[in-house]
Amino acid sequence: MPGGDAREAAKTVTGSLEALPYLPELPARGPGADMIGRTAGMLAELYAHVEPSGWRISDRPGRDTRRARSWLGEDLDALEEFTQGHQGALKVSAVGPWTLAAALELRGGEAALSDPGACRDLTASLAEGVRAHLAEVRRRVPGAEVVLQLDEPSLTSVLRGSVRTASGYRTHAAVDRGVVEGALRTLVEAAEGPVVVHSCALAVPFGLLRRAGVAGISFDLSLLTEGEEEAIGEAVEGGTALLIGAVPGTDTPLSDPAGSVGGVRTLWRRLGLAPATLAESVVITPSCGLAGASPGYARAALAHCVRAARSLADNPE
């Protein structure tokens, strides 16, 4: 979400989204509120600090770790205030193990992705940190069914071996798909509840994510290619939820709600899926976060998602 006021963001989200409110992230506050720093602050027995090149693993918690944890605590306080008596789904987010490994630097300045042992340690630390974070959310909002979203925008690049090294002249080797799947499964098991993986990149690996045990896959509809449609159909038939980014994430004139989900209806027809399954299989979302939007547009986009979803449920064909 845009801005830096945790209470205003929590009030907007919980007021707009009764069925699936979420814990907002406010990266405009600076390092530690960004998605990498926020998740680095959740890690168990691993710490990170800010360098000019990005976040780097540290020997001990420092100012940057403390700031990240303080902001997360502030966000949780605001969420707790506006979810009193809430019953049902509540979504929280963390960066997934592979995007984190691609972004976090080792002490020498190279990405953790360059070291398989570091990747394993990072996955274990993240799993433990996420477990503690979800327990805290459940304590604060006892009626919530907590849904964990893992943000993995770098996942496809990790699988393809296209993540650049620190020098920029080479790329890190592609990680074996079985290793990638295993790390994601570790996070699914740690969550002890539904897990959604979000990627706003091209070529989301739908089959791999399903094998890892995720309950839902979140993607940008505008980036979908025809070659991925079969995998999407298999996902739906296998019971995987789709969180479809159909509403622009930055300021733009919004069409009528029914028009925003026209592409979803078209996709369903091409897949030969029963229109009646739309309402139980699909969640309508912004395309990729709202941090770059104006506050007014962010509020309008969330309300638009609700109206578009209602249009899809009322008139699936």
Coordinates of C-alpha atoms in Angstrom, one line a residue:
M1 CA 0.0 0.0 0.0
P2 CA 1.2 3.6 -0.5
G3 CA 2.0 6.0 2.2
G4 CA 3.5 5.5 5.7
D5 CA 0.5 5.5 8.1
A6 CA -0.1 2.0 9.4
R7 CA -3.4 2.8 11.0
E8 CA -4.8 4.4 7.8
A9 CA -3.6 1.5 5.6
A10 CA -5.1 -1.1 8.0
K11 CA -8.4 0.8 8.2
T12 CA -8.6 1.0 4.3
V13 CA -7.8 -2.6 3.8
T14 CA -10.2 -4.0 6.5
G15 CA -12.9 -1.6 5.5
S16 CA -12.7 -2.5 1.8
L17 CA -12.1 -6.3 1.9
E18 CA -14.4 -8.0 4.4
A19 CA -13.8 -11.5 2.9
L20 CA -10.0 -11.4 2.6
P21 CA -8.4 -8.5 4.5
Y22 CA -4.6 -8.5 4.7
L23 CA -1.7 -7.1 6.7
P24 CA -0.5 -4.1 4.6
E25 CA 3.1 -3.4 3.7
L26 CA 4.2 0.2 3.5
P27 CA 7.6 0.4 1.7
A28 CA 7.5 4.1 1.3
R29 CA 8.7 4.3 4.9
G30 CA 12.2 3.2 3.8
P31 CA 14.6 0.4 4.3
G32 CA 13.1 -2.2 6.7
A33 CA 9.6 -1.5 5.4
D34 CA 10.5 -2.7 1.9
M35 CA 9.6 -6.4 1.2
I36 CA 13.1 -7.7 1.4
G37 CA 13.9 -5.8 4.6
R38 CA 10.6 -6.7 6.2
T39 CA 11.1 -10.4 5.6
A40 CA 14.8 -10.2 6.7
G41 CA 13.5 -8.9 10.0
M42 CA 11.4 -12.0 10.4
L43 CA 14.4 -14.4 10.0
A44 CA 15.3 -16.6 12.9
E45 CA 18.9 -16.4 14.0
L46 CA 19.9 -14.7 10.8
Y47 CA 20.2 -10.9 10.5
A48 CA 20.7 -8.4 7.7
H49 CA 21.7 -4.8 7.3
V50 CA 21.6 -2.3 4.5
E51 CA 24.5 -1.7 2.1
P52 CA 24.5 0.6 -0.9
S53 CA 24.0 -2.5 -3.0
G54 CA 21.1 -3.8 -1.0
W55 CA 20.5 -6.0 2.0
R56 CA 23.4 -8.1 3.3
I57 CA 23.6 -10.8 5.9
S58 CA 25.0 -9.7 9.3
D59 CA 26.6 -11.5 12.3
R60 CA 24.2 -9.8 14.7
P61 CA 21.0 -7.7 14.8
G62 CA 21.7 -4.1 14.2
R63 CA 19.8 -0.8 13.6
D64 CA 18.3 -2.0 10.3
T65 CA 17.0 -5.3 11.8
R66 CA 15.5 -3.4 14.8
R67 CA 13.8 -0.9 12.5
A68 CA 12.3 -3.6 10.4
R69 CA 10.9 -5.4 13.4
S70 CA 9.6 -2.2 14.9
W71 CA 7.7 -1.3 11.8
L72 CA 6.3 -4.8 11.5
G73 CA 5.1 -4.5 15.2
E74 CA 3.5 -1.2 14.4
D75 CA 1.7 -2.8 11.4
L76 CA 0.5 -5.7 13.6
D77 CA -0.8 -3.3 16.2
A78 CA -2.9 -1.5 13.6
L79 CA -4.2 -4.7 12.1
E80 CA -5.2 -6.0 15.5
E81 CA -7.1 -2.7 16.2
F82 CA -9.2 -3.0 13.0
T83 CA -9.8 -6.7 13.1
Q84 CA -11.5 -7.0 16.4
G85 CA -14.0 -9.9 16.2
H86 CA -12.9 -10.8 12.7
Q87 CA -13.8 -14.4 11.7
G88 CA -12.4 -16.0 8.5
A89 CA -9.5 -15.6 6.1
L90 CA -6.7 -13.0 6.8
K91 CA -3.7 -12.8 4.6
V92 CA -0.1 -11.9 5.5
S93 CA 2.9 -11.8 3.2
A94 CA 6.6 -12.7 3.3
V95 CA 9.2 -12.9 0.5
G96 CA 9.6 -16.5 -0.6
P97 CA 12.9 -18.4 -0.1
W98 CA 14.1 -18.0 -3.7
T99 CA 13.5 -14.3 -4.2
L100 CA 15.1 -13.8 -0.8
A101 CA 18.1 -15.8 -1.8
A102 CA 18.4 -13.8 -5.0
A103 CA 18.2 -10.5 -3.2
L104 CA 20.1 -11.0 0.1
E105 CA 23.9 -10.7 -0.2
L106 CA 26.4 -12.8 1.6
R107 CA 29.3 -11.1 3.5
G108 CA 31.4 -11.0 0.3
G109 CA 28.7 -9.2 -1.6
E110 CA 27.4 -12.1 -3.8
A111 CA 23.8 -13.2 -3.6
A112 CA 23.0 -16.1 -1.2
L113 CA 21.7 -17.8 -4.4
S114 CA 25.4 -18.5 -5.3
D115 CA 25.8 -20.9 -2.3
P116 CA 23.5 -24.0 -1.9
G117 CA 24.4 -24.2 1.8
A118 CA 23.4 -20.6 2.3
C119 CA 20.1 -21.2 0.5
R120 CA 19.4 -24.2 2.8
D121 CA 20.2 -22.1 5.9
L122 CA 18.1 -19.2 4.6
T123 CA 15.1 -21.5 3.9
A124 CA 15.3 -23.0 7.4
S125 CA 15.6 -19.6 9.1
L126 CA 12.7 -18.2 7.0
A127 CA 10.5 -21.2 7.9
E128 CA 11.1 -20.7 11.6
G129 CA 10.6 -17.0 11.3
V130 CA 7.4 -17.3 9.4
R131 CA 6.1 -19.9 11.9
A132 CA 6.6 -17.4 14.7
H133 CA 5.1 -14.5 12.7
L134 CA 2.0 -16.5 11.9
A135 CA 1.6 -17.6 15.6
E136 CA 1.7 -13.9 16.6
V137 CA -1.0 -13.0 14.0
R138 CA -3.2 -15.8 15.3
R139 CA -2.7 -14.6 18.8
R140 CA -3.7 -11.1 18.0
V141 CA -6.7 -12.1 15.7
P142 CA -7.9 -15.4 17.3
G143 CA -10.8 -15.8 14.8
A144 CA -8.6 -15.6 11.7
E145 CA -7.8 -18.4 9.3
V146 CA -4.3 -17.0 8.4
V147 CA -3.3 -17.3 4.8
L148 CA 0.4 -16.9 4.0
Q149 CA 1.4 -15.3 0.7
L150 CA 4.9 -15.9 -0.4
D151 CA 6.1 -13.2 -2.8
E152 CA 8.3 -14.8 -5.5
P153 CA 8.9 -12.4 -8.3
S154 CA 12.4 -13.8 -8.9
L155 CA 11.3 -17.5 -9.0
T156 CA 11.2 -17.8 -12.8
S157 CA 14.7 -16.2 -13.1
V158 CA 16.1 -18.6 -10.5
L159 CA 14.7 -21.6 -12.4
R160 CA 16.1 -20.2 -15.7
G161 CA 19.5 -19.2 -14.4
S162 CA 19.0 -15.6 -15.4
V163 CA 19.7 -13.9 -12.0
R164 CA 22.7 -11.6 -12.5
T165 CA 25.9 -11.9 -10.3
A166 CA 27.1 -8.9 -8.4
S167 CA 29.5 -7.9 -11.2
G168 CA 26.6 -8.0 -13.7
Y169 CA 28.7 -9.9 -16.3
R170 CA 27.5 -13.4 -15.5
T171 CA 24.4 -15.1 -14.2
H172 CA 24.0 -17.6 -11.4
A173 CA 23.4 -21.2 -12.4
A174 CA 19.8 -22.4 -12.6
V175 CA 18.7 -24.1 -9.5
D176 CA 17.4 -27.6 -9.9
R177 CA 13.6 -27.7 -10.0
G178 CA 13.4 -30.4 -7.3
V179 CA 15.5 -28.2 -4.9
V180 CA 13.3 -25.2 -5.6
E181 CA 10.2 -27.3 -5.0
G182 CA 11.6 -28.7 -1.8
A183 CA 12.3 -25.3 -0.3
L184 CA 8.8 -24.1 -1.1
R185 CA 7.3 -27.2 0.5
T186 CA 9.3 -26.5 3.6
L187 CA 7.5 -23.1 3.9
V188 CA 4.1 -24.7 3.1
E189 CA 4.7 -27.1 6.0
A190 CA 5.8 -24.4 8.4
A191 CA 2.7 -22.3 7.7
E192 CA 0.3 -24.9 9.0
G193 CA -2.4 -23.3 6.9
P194 CA -3.1 -22.2 3.4
V195 CA -0.2 -20.8 1.4
V196 CA -0.4 -18.7 -1.8
V197 CA 2.6 -18.0 -4.0
H198 CA 2.5 -14.6 -5.8
S199 CA 4.6 -13.8 -8.9
C200 CA 4.1 -10.8 -11.2
A201 CA 6.7 -12.2 -13.6
L202 CA 6.4 -14.0 -16.9
A203 CA 6.1 -17.8 -17.0
V204 CA 4.8 -18.6 -13.5
P205 CA 5.7 -22.3 -12.9
F206 CA 2.1 -23.5 -12.1
G207 CA 2.9 -27.2 -12.1
L208 CA 5.9 -26.8 -9.7
L209 CA 3.9 -24.7 -7.3
R210 CA 1.1 -27.2 -7.2
R211 CA 3.6 -30.1 -6.5
A212 CA 5.0 -28.0 -3.6
G213 CA 1.5 -28.0 -2.0
V214 CA 0.4 -24.4 -2.3
A215 CA -3.3 -23.7 -2.0
G216 CA -3.3 -20.8 -4.4
I217 CA -1.3 -19.1 -7.1
S218 CA -1.4 -15.3 -7.7
F219 CA -0.4 -13.9 -11.0
D220 CA -0.8 -10.9 -13.4
L221 CA -3.5 -11.7 -16.0
S222 CA -1.8 -9.4 -18.6
L223 CA 1.4 -11.5 -18.5
L224 CA -0.3 -14.8 -19.1
T225 CA 0.6 -16.6 -22.3
E226 CA -1.3 -19.2 -24.2
G227 CA 1.2 -21.9 -23.4
E228 CA 0.4 -21.6 -19.7
E229 CA -3.4 -22.1 -20.1
E230 CA -3.2 -25.9 -19.9
A231 CA -1.4 -25.7 -16.6
I232 CA -3.9 -23.3 -15.2
G233 CA -6.8 -25.6 -16.2
E234 CA -5.0 -28.5 -14.4
A235 CA -4.6 -26.3 -11.4
V236 CA -8.2 -25.3 -11.2
E237 CA -9.4 -28.9 -11.7
G238 CA -7.0 -30.0 -8.9
G239 CA -8.5 -27.5 -6.5
T240 CA -5.9 -24.8 -6.6
A241 CA -7.3 -21.3 -6.1
L242 CA -6.3 -18.5 -8.6
L243 CA -5.7 -15.0 -7.4
I244 CA -5.8 -13.2 -10.7
G245 CA -4.3 -9.7 -11.0
A246 CA -7.0 -8.1 -13.2
V247 CA -7.0 -4.5 -11.8
P248 CA -4.1 -2.2 -12.6
G249 CA -1.8 -1.5 -9.6
T250 CA -1.0 2.1 -10.5
D251 CA -3.2 5.1 -11.2
T252 CA -5.2 4.6 -14.4
P253 CA -8.8 5.2 -15.3
L254 CA -10.8 2.1 -14.2
S255 CA -13.3 0.5 -16.5
D256 CA -16.6 -0.8 -15.3
P257 CA -16.2 -3.8 -13.0
A258 CA -17.6 -6.3 -15.4
G259 CA -15.1 -5.1 -18.1
S260 CA -12.2 -5.6 -15.7
V261 CA -12.9 -9.3 -15.5
G262 CA -13.8 -9.9 -19.1
G263 CA -10.4 -11.5 -19.6
V264 CA -11.1 -13.9 -16.8
R265 CA -14.4 -15.0 -18.4
T266 CA -12.6 -15.4 -21.8
L267 CA -9.9 -17.5 -20.2
W268 CA -12.5 -19.8 -18.6
R269 CA -14.2 -20.3 -22.0
R270 CA -10.9 -21.2 -23.7
L271 CA -10.2 -23.7 -21.0
G272 CA -13.6 -25.3 -21.3
L273 CA -14.2 -24.9 -17.6
A274 CA -17.8 -24.6 -16.2
P275 CA -18.6 -20.9 -15.5
A276 CA -20.1 -21.9 -12.2
T277 CA -16.7 -22.7 -10.9
L278 CA -15.4 -19.1 -11.3
A279 CA -16.8 -17.9 -8.0
E280 CA -15.2 -20.7 -6.0
S281 CA -11.9 -20.8 -7.8
V282 CA -11.0 -17.1 -8.4
V283 CA -10.1 -14.1 -6.3
I284 CA -9.7 -10.8 -8.1
T285 CA -6.7 -8.7 -7.1
P286 CA -4.6 -5.7 -8.2
S287 CA -2.0 -6.8 -10.8
C288 CA 1.0 -6.5 -8.5
G289 CA 0.6 -4.5 -5.3
L290 CA -0.5 -0.9 -4.8
A291 CA 2.7 0.7 -3.4
G292 CA 3.2 2.8 -6.5
A293 CA -0.3 4.1 -6.6
S294 CA -1.8 7.3 -5.0
P295 CA -3.7 6.7 -1.8
G296 CA -7.0 7.6 -3.5
Y297 CA -6.4 5.2 -6.3
A298 CA -5.4 2.4 -3.9
R299 CA -8.7 2.8 -2.1
A300 CA -10.6 2.9 -5.4
A301 CA -8.7 -0.2 -6.8
L302 CA -9.6 -2.3 -3.7
A303 CA -13.3 -1.3 -4.0
H304 CA -13.1 -2.0 -7.7
C305 CA -11.7 -5.5 -7.1
V306 CA -14.7 -6.3 -4.8
R307 CA -17.2 -5.0 -7.4
A308 CA -15.5 -6.9 -10.2
A309 CA -15.5 -10.2 -8.2
R310 CA -19.2 -9.7 -7.4
S311 CA -19.8 -9.2 -11.1
L312 CA -18.0 -12.4 -11.9
A313 CA -20.0 -14.3 -9.3
D314 CA -23.3 -12.9 -10.4
N315 CA -22.7 -13.3 -14.1
P316 CA -20.0 -15.9 -14.8
E317 CA -20.8 -16.1 -18.4

